[in-house]
PDB file of C-alpha atoms in Angstrom:
ATOM      1  CA  PHE A   1      11.060  -8.127  14.768  1.00 40.00           C
ATOM      2  CA  LEU A   2       9.024  -9.218  12.084  1.00 45.00           C
ATOM      3  CA  GLY A   3       6.791 -11.357  14.574  1.00 46.00           C
ATOM      4  CA  GLY A   4       8.532 -14.810  14.020  1.00 49.00           C
ATOM      5  CA  TRP A   5       8.823 -17.445  11.109  1.00 50.00           C
ATOM      6  CA  LYS A   6       5.877 -17.434   8.791  1.00 54.00           C
ATOM      7  CA  MET A   7       5.613 -18.955   5.025  1.00 53.00           C
ATOM      8  CA  GLY A   8       7.086 -16.404   2.640  1.00 53.00           C
ATOM      9  CA  ASN A   9       8.380 -14.205   5.309  1.00 54.00           C
ATOM     10  CA  THR A  10      11.922 -13.205   4.757  1.00 53.00           C
ATOM     11  CA  ILE A  11      12.381 -17.674   3.609  1.00 55.00           C
ATOM     12  CA  ASP A  12      10.228 -20.197   1.898  1.00 63.00           C
ATOM     13  CA  GLY A  13       8.787 -18.016  -0.663  1.00 71.00           C
ATOM     14  CA  CYS A  14       6.474 -19.409  -3.295  1.00 79.00           C
ATOM     15  CA  GLN A  15       8.600 -18.578  -6.403  1.00 84.00           C
ATOM     16  CA  ALA A  16       8.904 -22.508  -7.276  1.00 84.00           C
ATOM     17  CA  ASP A  17       6.934 -25.338  -9.372  1.00 85.00           C
ATOM     18  CA  TYR A  18       5.775 -26.974  -5.837  1.00 86.00           C
ATOM     19  CA  VAL A  19       5.441 -25.674  -2.583  1.00 82.00           C
ATOM     20  CA  LYS A  20       4.470 -27.246   0.574  1.00 81.00           C
ATOM     21  CA  ILE A  21       2.443 -25.332   3.180  1.00 79.00           C
ATOM     22  CA  PRO A  22       2.768 -26.494   7.113  1.00 75.00           C
ATOM     23  CA  ALA A  23      -1.159 -27.223   8.115  1.00 76.00           C
ATOM     24  CA  ALA A  24      -2.713 -26.264   5.003  1.00 80.00           C
ATOM     25  CA  MET A  25      -6.297 -27.096   5.763  1.00 80.00           C
ATOM     26  CA  ALA A  26      -5.929 -24.178   8.605  1.00 76.00           C
ATOM     27  CA  ASN A  27      -4.041 -21.962   6.719  1.00 76.00           C
ATOM     28  CA  LEU A  28      -5.236 -21.304   2.994  1.00 86.00           C
ATOM     29  CA  ALA A  29      -8.466 -20.277   2.009  1.00 91.00           C
ATOM     30  CA  PRO A  30     -10.431 -21.585  -1.281  1.00 93.00           C
ATOM     31  CA  ILE A  31     -10.669 -19.546  -4.374  1.00 96.00           C
ATOM     32  CA  PRO A  32     -14.379 -18.658  -5.016  1.00 95.00           C
ATOM     33  CA  ASP A  33     -14.737 -20.620  -8.416  1.00 96.00           C
ATOM     34  CA  GLU A  34     -16.010 -17.615 -10.503  1.00 96.00           C
ATOM     35  CA  LEU A  35     -12.737 -16.122  -9.734  1.00 98.00           C
ATOM     36  CA  SER A  36      -9.169 -16.742 -11.244  1.00 96.00           C
ATOM     37  CA  ASP A  37      -6.116 -17.039  -9.636  1.00 95.00           C
ATOM     38  CA  GLU A  38      -5.072 -13.683 -11.321  1.00 97.00           C
ATOM     39  CA  ASP A  39      -7.999 -12.009  -9.825  1.00 98.00           C
ATOM     40  CA  VAL A  40      -7.104 -12.708  -6.175  1.00 97.00           C
ATOM     41  CA  LEU A  41      -3.541 -13.143  -6.111  1.00 96.00           C
ATOM     42  CA  LEU A  42      -2.558  -9.935  -4.781  1.00 97.00           C
ATOM     43  CA  THR A  43      -5.003 -10.322  -1.708  1.00 96.00           C
ATOM     44  CA  THR A  44      -2.748 -12.200   0.044  1.00 90.00           C
ATOM     45  CA  ASP A  45       0.391  -9.574   0.366  1.00 90.00           C
ATOM     46  CA  ILE A  46       0.002  -6.358  -1.680  1.00 94.00           C
ATOM     47  CA  PHE A  47      -3.949  -5.438  -1.148  1.00 97.00           C
ATOM     48  CA  SER A  48      -3.851  -6.973   2.414  1.00 96.00           C
ATOM     49  CA  THR A  49      -0.755  -4.614   3.390  1.00 95.00           C
ATOM     50  CA  GLY A  50      -2.252  -1.554   1.597  1.00 97.00           C
ATOM     51  CA  LEU A  51      -5.447  -1.931   3.495  1.00 98.00           C
ATOM     52  CA  SER A  52      -4.027  -2.711   6.728  1.00 96.00           C
ATOM     53  CA  GLY A  53      -2.644   0.888   6.410  1.00 97.00           C
ATOM     54  CA  ALA A  54      -5.799   2.330   6.130  1.00 98.00           C
ATOM     55  CA  GLU A  55      -7.298   0.003   8.855  1.00 97.00           C
ATOM     56  CA  SER A  56      -4.440   0.723  11.449  1.00 96.00           C
ATOM     57  CA  ALA A  57      -4.990   4.397  10.961  1.00 97.00           C
ATOM     58  CA  ASP A  58      -8.747   3.908  11.614  1.00 97.00           C
ATOM     59  CA  ILE A  59      -9.840   6.070   8.682  1.00 98.00           C
ATOM     60  CA  LYS A  60     -13.302   7.114   9.380  1.00 98.00           C
ATOM     61  CA  VAL A  61     -16.134   7.932   7.236  1.00 98.00           C
ATOM     62  CA  GLY A  62     -15.407  11.377   5.635  1.00 98.00           C
ATOM     63  CA  ASP A  63     -11.859  11.528   6.786  1.00 99.00           C
ATOM     64  CA  ILE A  64      -9.750  13.125   4.008  1.00 99.00           C
ATOM     65  CA  VAL A  65      -6.396  11.013   3.411  1.00 99.00           C
ATOM     66  CA  ALA A  66      -3.491  11.253   1.538  1.00 99.00           C
ATOM     67  CA  VAL A  67      -0.985   8.272   0.217  1.00 99.00           C
ATOM     68  CA  PHE A  68       2.498   8.949  -0.252  1.00 99.00           C
ATOM     69  CA  GLY A  69       3.595   6.196  -3.069  1.00 98.00           C
ATOM     70  CA  GLN A  70       1.567   4.731  -5.812  1.00 98.00           C
ATOM     71  CA  GLY A  71       3.575   1.608  -5.932  1.00 96.00           C
ATOM     72  CA  PRO A  72       1.605  -1.298  -5.273  1.00 96.00           C
ATOM     73  CA  ILE A  73       1.260  -1.131  -1.894  1.00 96.00           C
ATOM     74  CA  GLY A  74       0.335   2.383  -2.296  1.00 98.00           C
ATOM     75  CA  LEU A  75      -2.060   1.479  -4.581  1.00 98.00           C
ATOM     76  CA  GLY A  76      -3.721  -0.959  -2.173  1.00 98.00           C
ATOM     77  CA  ALA A  77      -3.763   1.719   0.689  1.00 98.00           C
ATOM     78  CA  THR A  78      -5.707   4.265  -1.983  1.00 99.00           C
ATOM     79  CA  ALA A  79      -8.223   1.464  -2.385  1.00 99.00           C
ATOM     80  CA  GLY A  80      -8.639   0.625   1.620  1.00 98.00           C
ATOM     81  CA  ALA A  81      -8.949   4.516   1.716  1.00 99.00           C
ATOM     82  CA  LYS A  82     -11.945   4.120  -0.458  1.00 98.00           C
ATOM     83  CA  LEU A  83     -13.408   1.053   1.158  1.00 98.00           C
ATOM     84  CA  LYS A  84     -12.835   2.804   4.603  1.00 98.00           C
ATOM     85  CA  GLY A  85     -14.999   5.674   3.657  1.00 98.00           C
ATOM     86  CA  ALA A  86     -12.612   8.554   3.045  1.00 99.00           C
ATOM     87  CA  SER A  87     -14.298  11.306   1.216  1.00 99.00           C
ATOM     88  CA  LEU A  88     -11.353  12.329  -0.479  1.00 99.00           C
ATOM     89  CA  ILE A  89      -8.247  10.685  -1.412  1.00 99.00           C
ATOM     90  CA  ILE A  90      -5.025  12.489  -2.832  1.00 99.00           C
ATOM     91  CA  GLY A  91      -2.290  10.297  -4.088  1.00 99.00           C
ATOM     92  CA  VAL A  92       1.093  11.402  -4.734  1.00 99.00           C
ATOM     93  CA  ASP A  93       3.729   9.820  -7.111  1.00 98.00           C
ATOM     94  CA  THR A  94       5.569  10.746 -10.204  1.00 97.00           C
ATOM     95  CA  VAL A  95       5.415   7.832 -12.365  1.00 95.00           C
ATOM     96  CA  ALA A  96       2.893   8.106 -15.031  1.00 95.00           C
ATOM     97  CA  SER A  97       1.040   4.669 -15.190  1.00 95.00           C
ATOM     98  CA  ARG A  98       0.935   4.873 -11.419  1.00 96.00           C
ATOM     99  CA  MET A  99      -0.250   8.090 -10.954  1.00 98.00           C
ATOM    100  CA  LYS A 100      -3.070   6.782 -13.557  1.00 98.00           C
ATOM    101  CA  MET A 101      -3.792   3.614 -11.931  1.00 98.00           C
ATOM    102  CA  ALA A 102      -4.096   5.623  -8.620  1.00 98.00           C
ATOM    103  CA  LYS A 103      -7.279   7.422 -10.243  1.00 98.00           C
ATOM    104  CA  GLN A 104      -8.445   4.049 -11.099  1.00 98.00           C
ATOM    105  CA  MET A 105      -8.035   2.556  -7.332  1.00 98.00           C
ATOM    106  CA  GLY A 106      -9.981   5.334  -5.588  1.00 98.00           C
ATOM    107  CA  ALA A 107      -7.619   8.634  -5.780  1.00 99.00           C
ATOM    108  CA  ASP A 108      -9.133  11.805  -6.461  1.00 99.00           C
ATOM    109  CA  ILE A 109      -6.493  13.828  -6.979  1.00 99.00           C
ATOM    110  CA  VAL A 110      -2.780  12.925  -7.980  1.00 99.00           C
ATOM    111  CA  ILE A 111       0.211  15.248  -7.480  1.00 99.00           C
ATOM    112  CA  ASP A 112       3.524  14.633  -9.285  1.00 99.00           C
ATOM    113  CA  PHE A 113       6.329  15.454  -6.657  1.00 98.00           C
ATOM    114  CA  LYS A 114       8.572  16.085  -9.116  1.00 98.00           C
ATOM    115  CA  LYS A 115       6.495  19.330 -10.318  1.00 98.00           C
ATOM    116  CA  SER A 116       5.265  20.689  -7.238  1.00 98.00           C
ATOM    117  CA  ASP A 117       5.847  20.400  -3.711  1.00 98.00           C
ATOM    118  CA  PRO A 118       3.297  17.845  -2.223  1.00 98.00           C
ATOM    119  CA  VAL A 119       3.054  19.137   1.091  1.00 99.00           C
ATOM    120  CA  LYS A 120       2.321  22.623   0.131  1.00 98.00           C
ATOM    121  CA  GLU A 121      -0.105  21.035  -2.385  1.00 99.00           C
ATOM    122  CA  ILE A 122      -2.075  19.242   0.278  1.00 99.00           C
ATOM    123  CA  LEU A 123      -2.142  21.716   2.609  1.00 98.00           C
ATOM    124  CA  GLY A 124      -3.602  24.218  -0.153  1.00 98.00           C
ATOM    125  CA  ILE A 125      -6.410  21.403  -1.014  1.00 98.00           C
ATOM    126  CA  THR A 126      -7.412  21.195   2.826  1.00 99.00           C
ATOM    127  CA  ARG A 127      -7.209  25.108   3.404  1.00 98.00           C
ATOM    128  CA  GLY A 128      -4.302  25.113   5.847  1.00 98.00           C
ATOM    129  CA  ARG A 129      -5.996  22.002   7.914  1.00 98.00           C
ATOM    130  CA  GLY A 130      -4.006  19.272   7.183  1.00 98.00           C
ATOM    131  CA  VAL A 131      -5.356  15.850   5.987  1.00 99.00           C
ATOM    132  CA  ASP A 132      -6.805  13.624   8.969  1.00 99.00           C
ATOM    133  CA  VAL A 133      -4.777  10.603   7.571  1.00 99.00           C
ATOM    134  CA  ALA A 134      -1.440  10.526   5.704  1.00 99.00           C
ATOM    135  CA  ILE A 135      -0.395   6.932   4.633  1.00 98.00           C
ATOM    136  CA  GLU A 136       3.537   6.785   3.857  1.00 98.00           C
ATOM    137  CA  ALA A 137       4.209   3.409   1.261  1.00 97.00           C
ATOM    138  CA  ILE A 138       7.567   4.490  -0.059  1.00 95.00           C
ATOM    139  CA  GLY A 139       9.874   4.027   3.076  1.00 94.00           C
ATOM    140  CA  LEU A 140      11.986   7.292   2.592  1.00 95.00           C
ATOM    141  CA  GLN A 141      12.856   9.669   5.257  1.00 96.00           C
ATOM    142  CA  THR A 142      11.715  12.531   2.885  1.00 96.00           C
ATOM    143  CA  THR A 143       8.488  10.929   2.234  1.00 97.00           C
ATOM    144  CA  PHE A 144       7.982  10.304   6.195  1.00 97.00           C
ATOM    145  CA  GLU A 145       8.419  13.802   6.725  1.00 98.00           C
ATOM    146  CA  ASN A 146       6.107  15.057   4.052  1.00 98.00           C
ATOM    147  CA  ALA A 147       3.381  12.492   5.635  1.00 98.00           C
ATOM    148  CA  VAL A 148       4.026  14.293   9.233  1.00 98.00           C
ATOM    149  CA  LYS A 149       3.679  17.972   7.769  1.00 98.00           C
ATOM    150  CA  SER A 150       0.537  17.121   5.976  1.00 98.00           C
ATOM    151  CA  THR A 151      -1.145  15.515   8.764  1.00 98.00           C
ATOM    152  CA  LYS A 152      -3.604  17.960  10.804  1.00 98.00           C
ATOM    153  CA  VAL A 153      -3.311  18.612  14.421  1.00 98.00           C
ATOM    154  CA  GLY A 154      -4.670  14.933  15.875  1.00 98.00           C
ATOM    155  CA  GLY A 155      -4.122  13.479  13.021  1.00 98.00           C
ATOM    156  CA  THR A 156      -2.603   9.724  12.071  1.00 98.00           C
ATOM    157  CA  VAL A 157       0.775   8.971  10.289  1.00 98.00           C
ATOM    158  CA  SER A 158       0.212   5.444   9.048  1.00 98.00           C
ATOM    159  CA  THR A 159       3.936   3.549   7.698  1.00 96.00           C
ATOM    160  CA  LEU A 160       3.872   1.005   5.433  1.00 94.00           C
ATOM    161  CA  GLY A 161       7.162   1.469   3.690  1.00 87.00           C
ATOM    162  CA  VAL A 162      10.248  -0.577   4.622  1.00 88.00           C
ATOM    163  CA  TYR A 163      13.016   2.028   5.461  1.00 89.00           C
ATOM    164  CA  ALA A 164      16.540   0.863   4.727  1.00 88.00           C
ATOM    165  CA  ALA A 165      18.470  -1.193   7.378  1.00 85.00           C
ATOM    166  CA  GLU A 166      21.289   1.356   6.907  1.00 89.00           C
ATOM    167  CA  MET A 167      18.826   4.092   8.511  1.00 89.00           C
ATOM    168  CA  ALA A 168      20.043   4.529  12.087  1.00 88.00           C
ATOM    169  CA  ASN A 169      17.028   6.616  12.732  1.00 91.00           C
ATOM    170  CA  ILE A 170      13.804   7.619  11.671  1.00 92.00           C
ATOM    171  CA  GLY A 171      13.561  11.465  12.206  1.00 93.00           C
ATOM    172  CA  ILE A 172      10.392  13.258  13.063  1.00 95.00           C
ATOM    173  CA  PRO A 173      10.323  17.177  12.183  1.00 95.00           C
ATOM    174  CA  ASN A 174      10.193  18.575  15.654  1.00 95.00           C
ATOM    175  CA  LYS A 175       7.959  21.442  14.604  1.00 95.00           C
ATOM    176  CA  ASP A 176       5.669  19.681  12.200  1.00 95.00           C
ATOM    177  CA  PHE A 177       5.092  17.239  15.322  1.00 95.00           C
ATOM    178  CA  GLY A 178       3.799  19.964  17.261  1.00 95.00           C
ATOM    179  CA  PHE A 179       7.068  19.791  19.405  1.00 95.00           C
ATOM    180  CA  GLY A 180       5.521  17.039  20.783  1.00 93.00           C
ATOM    181  CA  ILE A 181       2.219  18.051  21.769  1.00 94.00           C
ATOM    182  CA  ALA A 182       0.148  18.226  18.452  1.00 95.00           C
ATOM    183  CA  ASP A 183      -1.140  14.817  19.163  1.00 96.00           C
ATOM    184  CA  LYS A 184      -0.393  13.306  15.983  1.00 97.00           C
ATOM    185  CA  ASN A 185      -0.537   9.760  15.905  1.00 97.00           C
ATOM    186  CA  ILE A 186       2.209   7.467  14.309  1.00 97.00           C
ATOM    187  CA  VAL A 187       1.288   3.950  13.396  1.00 96.00           C
ATOM    188  CA  SER A 188       2.572   0.958  11.550  1.00 94.00           C
ATOM    189  CA  THR A 189       1.770  -2.647  10.224  1.00 89.00           C
ATOM    190  CA  LEU A 190       3.048  -5.248   8.818  1.00 82.00           C
ATOM    191  CA  CYS A 191       0.934  -7.618   6.117  1.00 86.00           C
ATOM    192  CA  PRO A 192      -2.150  -9.472   7.998  1.00 86.00           C
ATOM    193  CA  GLY A 193      -2.808 -12.909   6.956  1.00 83.00           C
ATOM    194  CA  GLY A 194      -4.952 -15.688   7.862  1.00 84.00           C
ATOM    195  CA  LYS A 195      -7.630 -17.910   6.275  1.00 90.00           C
ATOM    196  CA  GLU A 196     -10.689 -15.538   7.424  1.00 92.00           C
ATOM    197  CA  ARG A 197      -8.813 -12.571   5.999  1.00 93.00           C
ATOM    198  CA  MET A 198      -8.151 -13.891   2.998  1.00 94.00           C
ATOM    199  CA  ARG A 199     -11.765 -15.347   2.992  1.00 95.00           C
ATOM    200  CA  ARG A 200     -12.718 -11.373   3.369  1.00 97.00           C
ATOM    201  CA  LEU A 201     -10.603  -9.888   0.795  1.00 98.00           C
ATOM    202  CA  MET A 202     -11.682 -12.360  -1.748  1.00 98.00           C
ATOM    203  CA  GLU A 203     -15.560 -11.545  -1.107  1.00 98.00           C
ATOM    204  CA  LEU A 204     -14.402  -7.363  -1.564  1.00 98.00           C
ATOM    205  CA  VAL A 205     -13.012  -8.848  -5.323  1.00 98.00           C
ATOM    206  CA  ARG A 206     -15.916 -11.255  -5.995  1.00 98.00           C
ATOM    207  CA  ASN A 207     -18.423  -8.470  -5.676  1.00 97.00           C
ATOM    208  CA  GLU A 208     -16.520  -5.951  -7.569  1.00 97.00           C
ATOM    209  CA  ARG A 209     -15.699  -3.466  -4.420  1.00 98.00           C
ATOM    210  CA  VAL A 210     -12.000  -3.624  -5.765  1.00 98.00           C
ATOM    211  CA  ASN A 211     -10.294  -4.831  -8.647  1.00 98.00           C
ATOM    212  CA  LEU A 212      -6.944  -6.267  -8.062  1.00 98.00           C
ATOM    213  CA  ARG A 213      -6.220  -7.516 -11.328  1.00 98.00           C
ATOM    214  CA  GLN A 214      -5.663  -4.646 -13.288  1.00 98.00           C
ATOM    215  CA  LEU A 215      -2.526  -4.214 -11.303  1.00 98.00           C
ATOM    216  CA  ILE A 216      -1.172  -6.629 -12.750  1.00 98.00           C
ATOM    217  CA  THR A 217       0.647  -5.499 -16.011  1.00 97.00           C
ATOM    218  CA  HIS A 218       3.134  -7.912 -16.967  1.00 97.00           C
ATOM    219  CA  ARG A 219       3.427 -11.766 -16.763  1.00 97.00           C
ATOM    220  CA  PHE A 220       6.703 -13.968 -17.288  1.00 97.00           C
ATOM    221  CA  THR A 221       7.286 -17.745 -16.760  1.00 95.00           C
ATOM    222  CA  LEU A 222       9.340 -19.033 -13.924  1.00 94.00           C
ATOM    223  CA  ASP A 223      12.133 -19.519 -16.169  1.00 94.00           C
ATOM    224  CA  GLU A 224      11.957 -15.644 -16.905  1.00 97.00           C
ATOM    225  CA  ILE A 225      11.903 -14.562 -13.095  1.00 95.00           C
ATOM    226  CA  ASP A 226      15.418 -12.737 -13.981  1.00 96.00           C
ATOM    227  CA  ASP A 227      14.045 -10.683 -16.783  1.00 97.00           C
ATOM    228  CA  ALA A 228      10.592 -10.008 -14.512  1.00 96.00           C
ATOM    229  CA  TYR A 229      12.934  -8.811 -11.448  1.00 96.00           C
ATOM    230  CA  GLU A 230      14.957  -6.223 -14.073  1.00 96.00           C
ATOM    231  CA  LEU A 231      11.735  -5.116 -15.231  1.00 96.00           C
ATOM    232  CA  PHE A 232      10.213  -4.362 -11.871  1.00 94.00           C
ATOM    233  CA  MET A 233      13.113  -2.848 -10.799  1.00 93.00           C
ATOM    234  CA  SER A 234      13.733  -0.389 -13.585  1.00 93.00           C
ATOM    235  CA  GLN A 235      10.098   0.155 -13.453  1.00 89.00           C
ATOM    236  CA  GLY A 236      10.041   0.453 -17.130  1.00 91.00           C
ATOM    237  CA  ASP A 237       7.315  -0.204 -19.773  1.00 94.00           C
ATOM    238  CA  GLY A 238       4.730   1.097 -17.190  1.00 94.00           C
ATOM    239  CA  VAL A 239       5.036  -2.022 -15.095  1.00 95.00           C
ATOM    240  CA  ILE A 240       3.029  -1.810 -11.842  1.00 96.00           C
ATOM    241  CA  LYS A 241       2.919  -5.543 -10.783  1.00 96.00           C
ATOM    242  CA  VAL A 242       4.169  -8.730 -11.985  1.00 96.00           C
ATOM    243  CA  ALA A 243       2.699 -12.272 -12.356  1.00 95.00           C
ATOM    244  CA  ILE A 244       4.873 -15.261 -12.290  1.00 93.00           C
ATOM    245  CA  THR A 245       3.521 -18.582 -13.956  1.00 90.00           C
ATOM    246  CA  PRO A 246       5.373 -22.141 -13.816  1.00 83.00           C
TER     247      PRO A 246
END
């Protein structure tokens, strides 16, 4: 289902003192001398995944884009939408630290979904037209439906969220899908990798087109990893992303 065995894909992660990488010369990209590990740490997963949501949606220059969820992946998608040339980016979340970071990553407007209906807000902003692209970066039925509802006729919904295994089906709101004839596209993607992609993403960092280091809000040692996971799960203390050092 996930495309076969890959390093770090459900098994063989890198949270250890030492890691052996198969065919390392072919699979690893050198970090530019002027960049630190933390500068590029999130290119390998978080940013590559978020950017792929913008890429698979084929965002065009001038598109209006909504990104549902401003966690690490959603923030990567927000940055990706900006890099792809979106004219207006609307972020949706409710956590104050993430809403603030969304602005720093490229969002022009951020909607707190606990204070107002994001679909109504988005349709109001777009004068009833809807966005060209909606990126769903949470993995909930509600946010998926909201993404469909917010998208224009002929628009694209790009899903990055991982939906719970307990969900037997992901429902599409029929009316908002135009009863099947609204020409709305739904696409999904999994984190692209590879030596050449990592080189390209690190070039974006090196040339200051994107700042990923600012997403790392907390740091723990490997011995403190349980505390790191507890903090991230609780979303306390303004946490966005945690770095683990040996």
